Amino acid sequence: EPEVTQTPSHQVTQMGQEVILRCVPISNHLYFYWYRQILGQKVEFLVSFYNNEISEKSEIFDDQFSVERPDGSNFTLKIRSTKLEDSAMYFCASSPDRPIYGYTFGSGTRLTVV
Amino acid sequence: DQQVKQNSPSLSVQEGRISILNCDYTNSMFDYFLWYKKYPAEGPTFLISISSIKDKNEDGRFTVFLNKSAKHLSLHIVPSQPGDSAVYFCAASGEAAGNKLTFGGGTRVLVKP
């Protein structure tokens, strides 16, 4: 069964450093997403991406965050200057169409900011 | 943001019995509802969904019920198995509400052998 692949599985970074989280969505999918889950809290929407541009973003997704699909297969989330409160599990997801019907999640990257 | 709420943080059930998980929502623009299952260190896995034009959808041991007037849905797992032990998330979406999923806080289910 096709999978959404995320790397690395765990990233530790110092506060103020830039991190890039990587995702390889399912190949024929058109919509791409990043969600995050702070320990013990809800899974929260960050951003959706379609047709090479952001289609929607949440309040969390401020100027410190950016997304890119640099080569038609990878989908990346960059955090420019990490803060302690960015520590969370970050999930990438993709869907073929009609995203309201749900999508396939990757297994996540655990980001720890120290 | 409490648009989707799961009021029971945990549920313990004996193997073979029914697990009932509940979810409430407040946003009338939601018209599609989903349940995801999540194991530790893994991403959410889609279980079952229901459109607002239906009140029930069944898939094997899993049945989702939707009461649109009460803005309430539930997931029934019958019979419960030890492998069902996980965190279950209710999620809602709708084109008018944006093409994203809004998740509840999750219910941790423990199925005891």
PDB file of C-alpha atoms in Angstrom:
ATOM      1  CA  GLU A   1       0.000   0.000   0.000  1.00  0.00           C
ATOM      2  CA  PRO A   2       1.365   3.458  -0.895  1.00  0.00           C
ATOM      3  CA  GLU A   3       2.804   5.408   2.006  1.00  0.00           C
ATOM      4  CA  VAL A   4       3.656   8.944   2.952  1.00  0.00           C
ATOM      5  CA  THR A   5       7.285   8.907   4.077  1.00  0.00           C
ATOM      6  CA  GLN A   6       8.749  11.395   6.532  1.00  0.00           C
ATOM      7  CA  THR A   7      12.369  11.998   7.456  1.00  0.00           C
ATOM      8  CA  PRO A   8      13.946  12.231   9.917  1.00  0.00           C
ATOM      9  CA  SER A   9      11.862  10.368  12.456  1.00  0.00           C
ATOM     10  CA  HIS A  10      13.411  12.409  15.255  1.00  0.00           C
ATOM     11  CA  GLN A  11      15.196  15.768  15.085  1.00  0.00           C
ATOM     12  CA  VAL A  12      16.817  17.549  17.981  1.00  0.00           C
ATOM     13  CA  THR A  13      17.777  21.146  17.428  1.00  0.00           C
ATOM     14  CA  GLN A  14      18.915  24.121  19.418  1.00  0.00           C
ATOM     15  CA  MET A  15      16.586  27.033  19.917  1.00  0.00           C
ATOM     16  CA  GLY A  16      17.036  29.611  17.176  1.00  0.00           C
ATOM     17  CA  GLN A  17      18.274  27.091  14.617  1.00  0.00           C
ATOM     18  CA  GLU A  18      16.561  26.391  11.319  1.00  0.00           C
ATOM     19  CA  VAL A  19      15.098  22.954  10.678  1.00  0.00           C
ATOM     20  CA  ILE A  20      13.735  21.340   7.556  1.00  0.00           C
ATOM     21  CA  LEU A  21      11.321  18.450   7.868  1.00  0.00           C
ATOM     22  CA  ARG A  22      10.993  16.306   4.794  1.00  0.00           C
ATOM     23  CA  CYS A  23       8.111  14.361   3.349  1.00  0.00           C
ATOM     24  CA  VAL A  24       7.575  12.246   0.273  1.00  0.00           C
ATOM     25  CA  PRO A  25       3.820  12.190  -0.423  1.00  0.00           C
ATOM     26  CA  ILE A  26       2.079   9.442  -2.350  1.00  0.00           C
ATOM     27  CA  SER A  27       3.086   9.908  -5.954  1.00  0.00           C
ATOM     28  CA  ASN A  28      -0.240  10.609  -7.649  1.00  0.00           C
ATOM     29  CA  HIS A  29      -1.617  12.782  -4.869  1.00  0.00           C
ATOM     30  CA  LEU A  30      -2.380  16.413  -5.511  1.00  0.00           C
ATOM     31  CA  TYR A  31      -2.926  17.934  -2.080  1.00  0.00           C
ATOM     32  CA  PHE A  32      -0.314  18.115   0.660  1.00  0.00           C
ATOM     33  CA  TYR A  33      -0.549  19.072   4.289  1.00  0.00           C
ATOM     34  CA  TRP A  34       1.386  19.576   7.462  1.00  0.00           C
ATOM     35  CA  TYR A  35      -0.157  18.993  10.865  1.00  0.00           C
ATOM     36  CA  ARG A  36       1.439  18.946  14.265  1.00  0.00           C
ATOM     37  CA  GLN A  37       0.672  17.477  17.668  1.00  0.00           C
ATOM     38  CA  ILE A  38       2.210  18.937  20.781  1.00  0.00           C
ATOM     39  CA  LEU A  39       2.557  16.252  23.430  1.00  0.00           C
ATOM     40  CA  GLY A  40      -0.784  15.560  25.064  1.00  0.00           C
ATOM     41  CA  GLN A  41      -2.679  17.950  22.809  1.00  0.00           C
ATOM     42  CA  LYS A  42      -4.784  17.801  19.667  1.00  0.00           C
ATOM     43  CA  VAL A  43      -3.547  17.226  16.182  1.00  0.00           C
ATOM     44  CA  GLU A  44      -3.559  20.735  14.686  1.00  0.00           C
ATOM     45  CA  PHE A  45      -3.666  21.870  11.087  1.00  0.00           C
ATOM     46  CA  LEU A  46      -0.721  23.961   9.922  1.00  0.00           C
ATOM     47  CA  VAL A  47      -0.917  24.348   6.174  1.00  0.00           C
ATOM     48  CA  SER A  48      -2.309  22.893   2.972  1.00  0.00           C
ATOM     49  CA  PHE A  49      -0.590  23.047  -0.409  1.00  0.00           C
ATOM     50  CA  TYR A  50      -2.060  22.542  -3.850  1.00  0.00           C
ATOM     51  CA  ASN A  51      -0.901  23.363  -7.339  1.00  0.00           C
ATOM     52  CA  ASN A  52       2.440  24.613  -6.053  1.00  0.00           C
ATOM     53  CA  GLU A  53       1.043  27.124  -3.657  1.00  0.00           C
ATOM     54  CA  ILE A  54      -0.348  27.393  -0.166  1.00  0.00           C
ATOM     55  CA  SER A  55      -4.119  26.994  -0.287  1.00  0.00           C
ATOM     56  CA  GLU A  56      -4.769  27.525   3.399  1.00  0.00           C
ATOM     57  CA  LYS A  57      -2.792  28.093   6.568  1.00  0.00           C
ATOM     58  CA  SER A  58      -3.587  28.321  10.250  1.00  0.00           C
ATOM     59  CA  GLU A  59      -2.667  30.988  12.775  1.00  0.00           C
ATOM     60  CA  ILE A  60       0.176  28.765  13.912  1.00  0.00           C
ATOM     61  CA  PHE A  61       1.782  28.969  10.486  1.00  0.00           C
ATOM     62  CA  ASP A  62       3.427  32.351  10.908  1.00  0.00           C
ATOM     63  CA  ASP A  63       6.390  33.915   9.123  1.00  0.00           C
ATOM     64  CA  GLN A  64       8.764  31.462  10.768  1.00  0.00           C
ATOM     65  CA  PHE A  65       7.236  28.623   8.766  1.00  0.00           C
ATOM     66  CA  SER A  66       7.452  27.918   5.067  1.00  0.00           C
ATOM     67  CA  VAL A  67       6.687  25.008   2.780  1.00  0.00           C
ATOM     68  CA  GLU A  68       8.133  23.984  -0.503  1.00  0.00           C
ATOM     69  CA  ARG A  69       7.787  21.292  -3.096  1.00  0.00           C
ATOM     70  CA  PRO A  70      11.193  21.689  -4.671  1.00  0.00           C
ATOM     71  CA  ASP A  71      11.351  18.794  -7.103  1.00  0.00           C
ATOM     72  CA  GLY A  72       7.903  17.336  -7.685  1.00  0.00           C
ATOM     73  CA  SER A  73       8.356  14.542  -5.163  1.00  0.00           C
ATOM     74  CA  ASN A  74       9.500  16.041  -1.860  1.00  0.00           C
ATOM     75  CA  PHE A  75       7.396  18.331   0.279  1.00  0.00           C
ATOM     76  CA  THR A  76       9.256  20.197   2.993  1.00  0.00           C
ATOM     77  CA  LEU A  77       8.393  22.234   6.052  1.00  0.00           C
ATOM     78  CA  LYS A  78      10.984  24.749   7.169  1.00  0.00           C
ATOM     79  CA  ILE A  79      11.031  26.455  10.529  1.00  0.00           C
ATOM     80  CA  ARG A  80      13.427  29.375  10.308  1.00  0.00           C
ATOM     81  CA  SER A  81      14.234  30.054  13.937  1.00  0.00           C
ATOM     82  CA  THR A  82      12.947  27.351  16.214  1.00  0.00           C
ATOM     83  CA  LYS A  83      11.431  28.065  19.595  1.00  0.00           C
ATOM     84  CA  LEU A  84      10.957  25.723  22.524  1.00  0.00           C
ATOM     85  CA  GLU A  85       7.220  25.666  21.863  1.00  0.00           C
ATOM     86  CA  ASP A  86       7.817  24.278  18.368  1.00  0.00           C
ATOM     87  CA  SER A  87       8.637  20.938  19.985  1.00  0.00           C
ATOM     88  CA  ALA A  88       5.984  18.550  18.675  1.00  0.00           C
ATOM     89  CA  MET A  89       5.262  15.678  16.342  1.00  0.00           C
ATOM     90  CA  TYR A  90       4.917  16.983  12.807  1.00  0.00           C
ATOM     91  CA  PHE A  91       2.797  14.961  10.424  1.00  0.00           C
ATOM     92  CA  CYS A  92       2.791  15.269   6.684  1.00  0.00           C
ATOM     93  CA  ALA A  93      -0.277  14.080   4.770  1.00  0.00           C
ATOM     94  CA  SER A  94      -1.425  13.879   1.176  1.00  0.00           C
ATOM     95  CA  SER A  95      -4.640  13.203  -0.685  1.00  0.00           C
ATOM     96  CA  PRO A  96      -5.522  12.502  -4.317  1.00  0.00           C
ATOM     97  CA  ASP A  97      -8.480  14.833  -4.522  1.00  0.00           C
ATOM     98  CA  ARG A  98     -11.501  16.009  -2.573  1.00  0.00           C
ATOM     99  CA  PRO A  99      -9.404  16.548   0.521  1.00  0.00           C
ATOM    100  CA  ILE A 100     -12.442  16.813   2.736  1.00  0.00           C
ATOM    101  CA  TYR A 101     -12.671  13.045   2.509  1.00  0.00           C
ATOM    102  CA  GLY A 102      -9.529  12.622   4.524  1.00  0.00           C
ATOM    103  CA  TYR A 103      -6.045  11.713   3.607  1.00  0.00           C
ATOM    104  CA  THR A 104      -3.018   9.520   4.309  1.00  0.00           C
ATOM    105  CA  PHE A 105      -0.662  10.595   7.052  1.00  0.00           C
ATOM    106  CA  GLY A 106       3.030   9.878   7.396  1.00  0.00           C
ATOM    107  CA  SER A 107       4.415   8.458  10.606  1.00  0.00           C
ATOM    108  CA  GLY A 108       5.678  11.826  11.748  1.00  0.00           C
ATOM    109  CA  THR A 109       8.863  13.632  12.731  1.00  0.00           C
ATOM    110  CA  ARG A 110       9.387  14.272  16.410  1.00  0.00           C
ATOM    111  CA  LEU A 111      10.997  17.701  16.712  1.00  0.00           C
ATOM    112  CA  THR A 112      12.665  18.499  20.011  1.00  0.00           C
ATOM    113  CA  VAL A 113      13.917  22.041  20.500  1.00  0.00           C
ATOM    114  CA  VAL A 114      16.387  22.425  23.354  1.00  0.00           C
TER     115      VAL A 114
ATOM    116  CA  ASP B   1     -10.623  26.162  19.307  1.00  0.00           C
ATOM    117  CA  GLN B   2     -13.121  23.549  20.487  1.00  0.00           C
ATOM    118  CA  GLN B   3     -15.032  22.957  17.291  1.00  0.00           C
ATOM    119  CA  VAL B   4     -14.620  19.209  17.685  1.00  0.00           C
ATOM    120  CA  LYS B   5     -14.676  17.683  21.141  1.00  0.00           C
ATOM    121  CA  GLN B   6     -14.150  14.231  22.500  1.00  0.00           C
ATOM    122  CA  ASN B   7     -15.200  14.435  26.117  1.00  0.00           C
ATOM    123  CA  SER B   8     -13.865  11.065  27.212  1.00  0.00           C
ATOM    124  CA  PRO B   9     -10.074  11.062  27.315  1.00  0.00           C
ATOM    125  CA  SER B  10      -9.965   7.341  27.949  1.00  0.00           C
ATOM    126  CA  LEU B  11     -12.030   4.184  27.740  1.00  0.00           C
ATOM    127  CA  SER B  12     -11.356   0.716  29.069  1.00  0.00           C
ATOM    128  CA  VAL B  13     -13.292  -2.255  27.731  1.00  0.00           C
ATOM    129  CA  GLN B  14     -13.120  -6.010  27.952  1.00  0.00           C
ATOM    130  CA  GLU B  15     -12.152  -7.974  24.872  1.00  0.00           C
ATOM    131  CA  GLY B  16     -15.235  -9.050  22.941  1.00  0.00           C
ATOM    132  CA  ARG B  17     -17.412  -6.246  24.269  1.00  0.00           C
ATOM    133  CA  ILE B  18     -18.512  -3.081  22.485  1.00  0.00           C
ATOM    134  CA  SER B  19     -16.429   0.103  22.541  1.00  0.00           C
ATOM    135  CA  ILE B  20     -18.399   3.309  22.065  1.00  0.00           C
ATOM    136  CA  LEU B  21     -16.507   6.510  21.392  1.00  0.00           C
ATOM    137  CA  ASN B  22     -18.286   9.844  21.255  1.00  0.00           C
ATOM    138  CA  CYS B  23     -17.596  13.103  19.510  1.00  0.00           C
ATOM    139  CA  ASP B  24     -19.411  16.453  19.414  1.00  0.00           C
ATOM    140  CA  TYR B  25     -18.955  19.332  17.036  1.00  0.00           C
ATOM    141  CA  THR B  26     -20.138  22.913  16.905  1.00  0.00           C
ATOM    142  CA  ASN B  27     -19.448  24.124  13.368  1.00  0.00           C
ATOM    143  CA  SER B  28     -22.504  23.684  11.123  1.00  0.00           C
ATOM    144  CA  MET B  29     -20.292  23.947   8.055  1.00  0.00           C
ATOM    145  CA  PHE B  30     -18.808  20.530   8.734  1.00  0.00           C
ATOM    146  CA  ASP B  31     -20.372  17.983   6.442  1.00  0.00           C
ATOM    147  CA  TYR B  32     -17.926  15.130   6.509  1.00  0.00           C
ATOM    148  CA  PHE B  33     -16.702  13.268   9.551  1.00  0.00           C
ATOM    149  CA  LEU B  34     -13.908  10.815   9.999  1.00  0.00           C
ATOM    150  CA  TRP B  35     -12.385   8.590  12.638  1.00  0.00           C
ATOM    151  CA  TYR B  36      -8.672   8.000  12.815  1.00  0.00           C
ATOM    152  CA  LYS B  37      -6.745   5.544  14.924  1.00  0.00           C
ATOM    153  CA  LYS B  38      -3.277   6.331  16.195  1.00  0.00           C
ATOM    154  CA  TYR B  39      -0.634   4.138  17.740  1.00  0.00           C
ATOM    155  CA  PRO B  40       2.352   5.668  19.561  1.00  0.00           C
ATOM    156  CA  ALA B  41       5.121   6.879  17.226  1.00  0.00           C
ATOM    157  CA  GLU B  42       2.880   6.495  14.184  1.00  0.00           C
ATOM    158  CA  GLY B  43       0.729   8.834  12.175  1.00  0.00           C
ATOM    159  CA  PRO B  44      -3.075   8.753  12.338  1.00  0.00           C
ATOM    160  CA  THR B  45      -4.595   5.952  10.257  1.00  0.00           C
ATOM    161  CA  PHE B  46      -7.969   6.426   8.609  1.00  0.00           C
ATOM    162  CA  LEU B  47     -10.668   4.101   9.943  1.00  0.00           C
ATOM    163  CA  ILE B  48     -14.094   5.104   8.722  1.00  0.00           C
ATOM    164  CA  SER B  49     -15.982   8.173   7.613  1.00  0.00           C
ATOM    165  CA  ILE B  50     -19.503   9.432   7.141  1.00  0.00           C
ATOM    166  CA  SER B  51     -21.094  12.137   5.083  1.00  0.00           C
ATOM    167  CA  SER B  52     -23.700  14.413   6.621  1.00  0.00           C
ATOM    168  CA  ILE B  53     -26.334  13.050   4.246  1.00  0.00           C
ATOM    169  CA  LYS B  54     -26.154   9.711   6.044  1.00  0.00           C
ATOM    170  CA  ASP B  55     -26.775   8.720   9.630  1.00  0.00           C
ATOM    171  CA  LYS B  56     -24.860   5.461   9.689  1.00  0.00           C
ATOM    172  CA  ASN B  57     -21.899   3.875   7.968  1.00  0.00           C
ATOM    173  CA  GLU B  58     -20.592   0.419   8.664  1.00  0.00           C
ATOM    174  CA  ASP B  59     -17.306  -1.267   7.811  1.00  0.00           C
ATOM    175  CA  GLY B  60     -16.690  -4.620   9.398  1.00  0.00           C
ATOM    176  CA  ARG B  61     -16.433  -4.234  13.146  1.00  0.00           C
ATOM    177  CA  PHE B  62     -16.623  -0.444  12.913  1.00  0.00           C
ATOM    178  CA  THR B  63     -19.825   1.564  12.670  1.00  0.00           C
ATOM    179  CA  VAL B  64     -20.122   5.325  12.770  1.00  0.00           C
ATOM    180  CA  PHE B  65     -23.402   6.998  13.674  1.00  0.00           C
ATOM    181  CA  LEU B  66     -24.169  10.631  12.976  1.00  0.00           C
ATOM    182  CA  ASN B  67     -26.871  12.665  14.673  1.00  0.00           C
ATOM    183  CA  LYS B  68     -26.764  15.895  12.714  1.00  0.00           C
ATOM    184  CA  SER B  69     -29.398  17.707  14.748  1.00  0.00           C
ATOM    185  CA  ALA B  70     -27.443  17.028  17.933  1.00  0.00           C
ATOM    186  CA  LYS B  71     -24.103  17.628  16.199  1.00  0.00           C
ATOM    187  CA  HIS B  72     -22.931  14.339  17.607  1.00  0.00           C
ATOM    188  CA  LEU B  73     -21.246  11.285  16.207  1.00  0.00           C
ATOM    189  CA  SER B  74     -20.124   8.032  17.680  1.00  0.00           C
ATOM    190  CA  LEU B  75     -17.914   5.135  16.730  1.00  0.00           C
ATOM    191  CA  HIS B  76     -18.873   1.614  17.736  1.00  0.00           C
ATOM    192  CA  ILE B  77     -16.326  -1.175  17.684  1.00  0.00           C
ATOM    193  CA  VAL B  78     -17.842  -4.634  17.996  1.00  0.00           C
ATOM    194  CA  PRO B  79     -16.332  -6.908  19.124  1.00  0.00           C
ATOM    195  CA  SER B  80     -13.384  -5.081  20.625  1.00  0.00           C
ATOM    196  CA  GLN B  81     -10.001  -6.745  20.252  1.00  0.00           C
ATOM    197  CA  PRO B  82      -6.711  -6.125  22.102  1.00  0.00           C
ATOM    198  CA  GLY B  83      -5.220  -4.792  18.851  1.00  0.00           C
ATOM    199  CA  ASP B  84      -7.802  -2.021  18.931  1.00  0.00           C
ATOM    200  CA  SER B  85      -5.975  -0.461  21.884  1.00  0.00           C
ATOM    201  CA  ALA B  86      -4.915   2.942  20.567  1.00  0.00           C
ATOM    202  CA  VAL B  87      -5.917   6.595  20.576  1.00  0.00           C
ATOM    203  CA  TYR B  88      -8.958   7.354  18.429  1.00  0.00           C
ATOM    204  CA  PHE B  89      -9.461  10.783  16.933  1.00  0.00           C
ATOM    205  CA  CYS B  90     -12.660  12.163  15.572  1.00  0.00           C
ATOM    206  CA  ALA B  91     -12.173  14.698  12.772  1.00  0.00           C
ATOM    207  CA  ALA B  92     -14.468  16.914  10.755  1.00  0.00           C
ATOM    208  CA  SER B  93     -14.187  18.672   7.442  1.00  0.00           C
ATOM    209  CA  GLY B  94     -16.229  20.496   4.871  1.00  0.00           C
ATOM    210  CA  GLU B  95     -15.554  22.505   1.761  1.00  0.00           C
ATOM    211  CA  ALA B  96     -17.231  25.517   3.325  1.00  0.00           C
ATOM    212  CA  ALA B  97     -15.076  25.077   6.412  1.00  0.00           C
ATOM    213  CA  GLY B  98     -11.864  24.887   4.448  1.00  0.00           C
ATOM    214  CA  ASN B  99     -10.133  21.858   3.043  1.00  0.00           C
ATOM    215  CA  LYS B 100      -8.607  20.741   6.284  1.00  0.00           C
ATOM    216  CA  LEU B 101      -9.395  18.353   9.079  1.00  0.00           C
ATOM    217  CA  THR B 102     -10.317  19.658  12.495  1.00  0.00           C
ATOM    218  CA  PHE B 103      -9.515  17.062  15.118  1.00  0.00           C
ATOM    219  CA  GLY B 104     -10.934  16.281  18.495  1.00  0.00           C
ATOM    220  CA  GLY B 105      -8.614  15.700  21.418  1.00  0.00           C
ATOM    221  CA  GLY B 106      -8.677  11.930  21.145  1.00  0.00           C
ATOM    222  CA  THR B 107      -9.881   9.035  23.285  1.00  0.00           C
ATOM    223  CA  ARG B 108      -7.400   6.457  24.479  1.00  0.00           C
ATOM    224  CA  VAL B 109      -8.950   2.997  24.261  1.00  0.00           C
ATOM    225  CA  LEU B 110      -7.607   0.061  26.218  1.00  0.00           C
ATOM    226  CA  VAL B 111      -9.022  -3.342  25.374  1.00  0.00           C
ATOM    227  CA  LYS B 112      -8.278  -5.811  28.134  1.00  0.00           C
ATOM    228  CA  PRO B 113      -7.877  -9.504  27.235  1.00  0.00           C
TER     229      PRO B 113
END
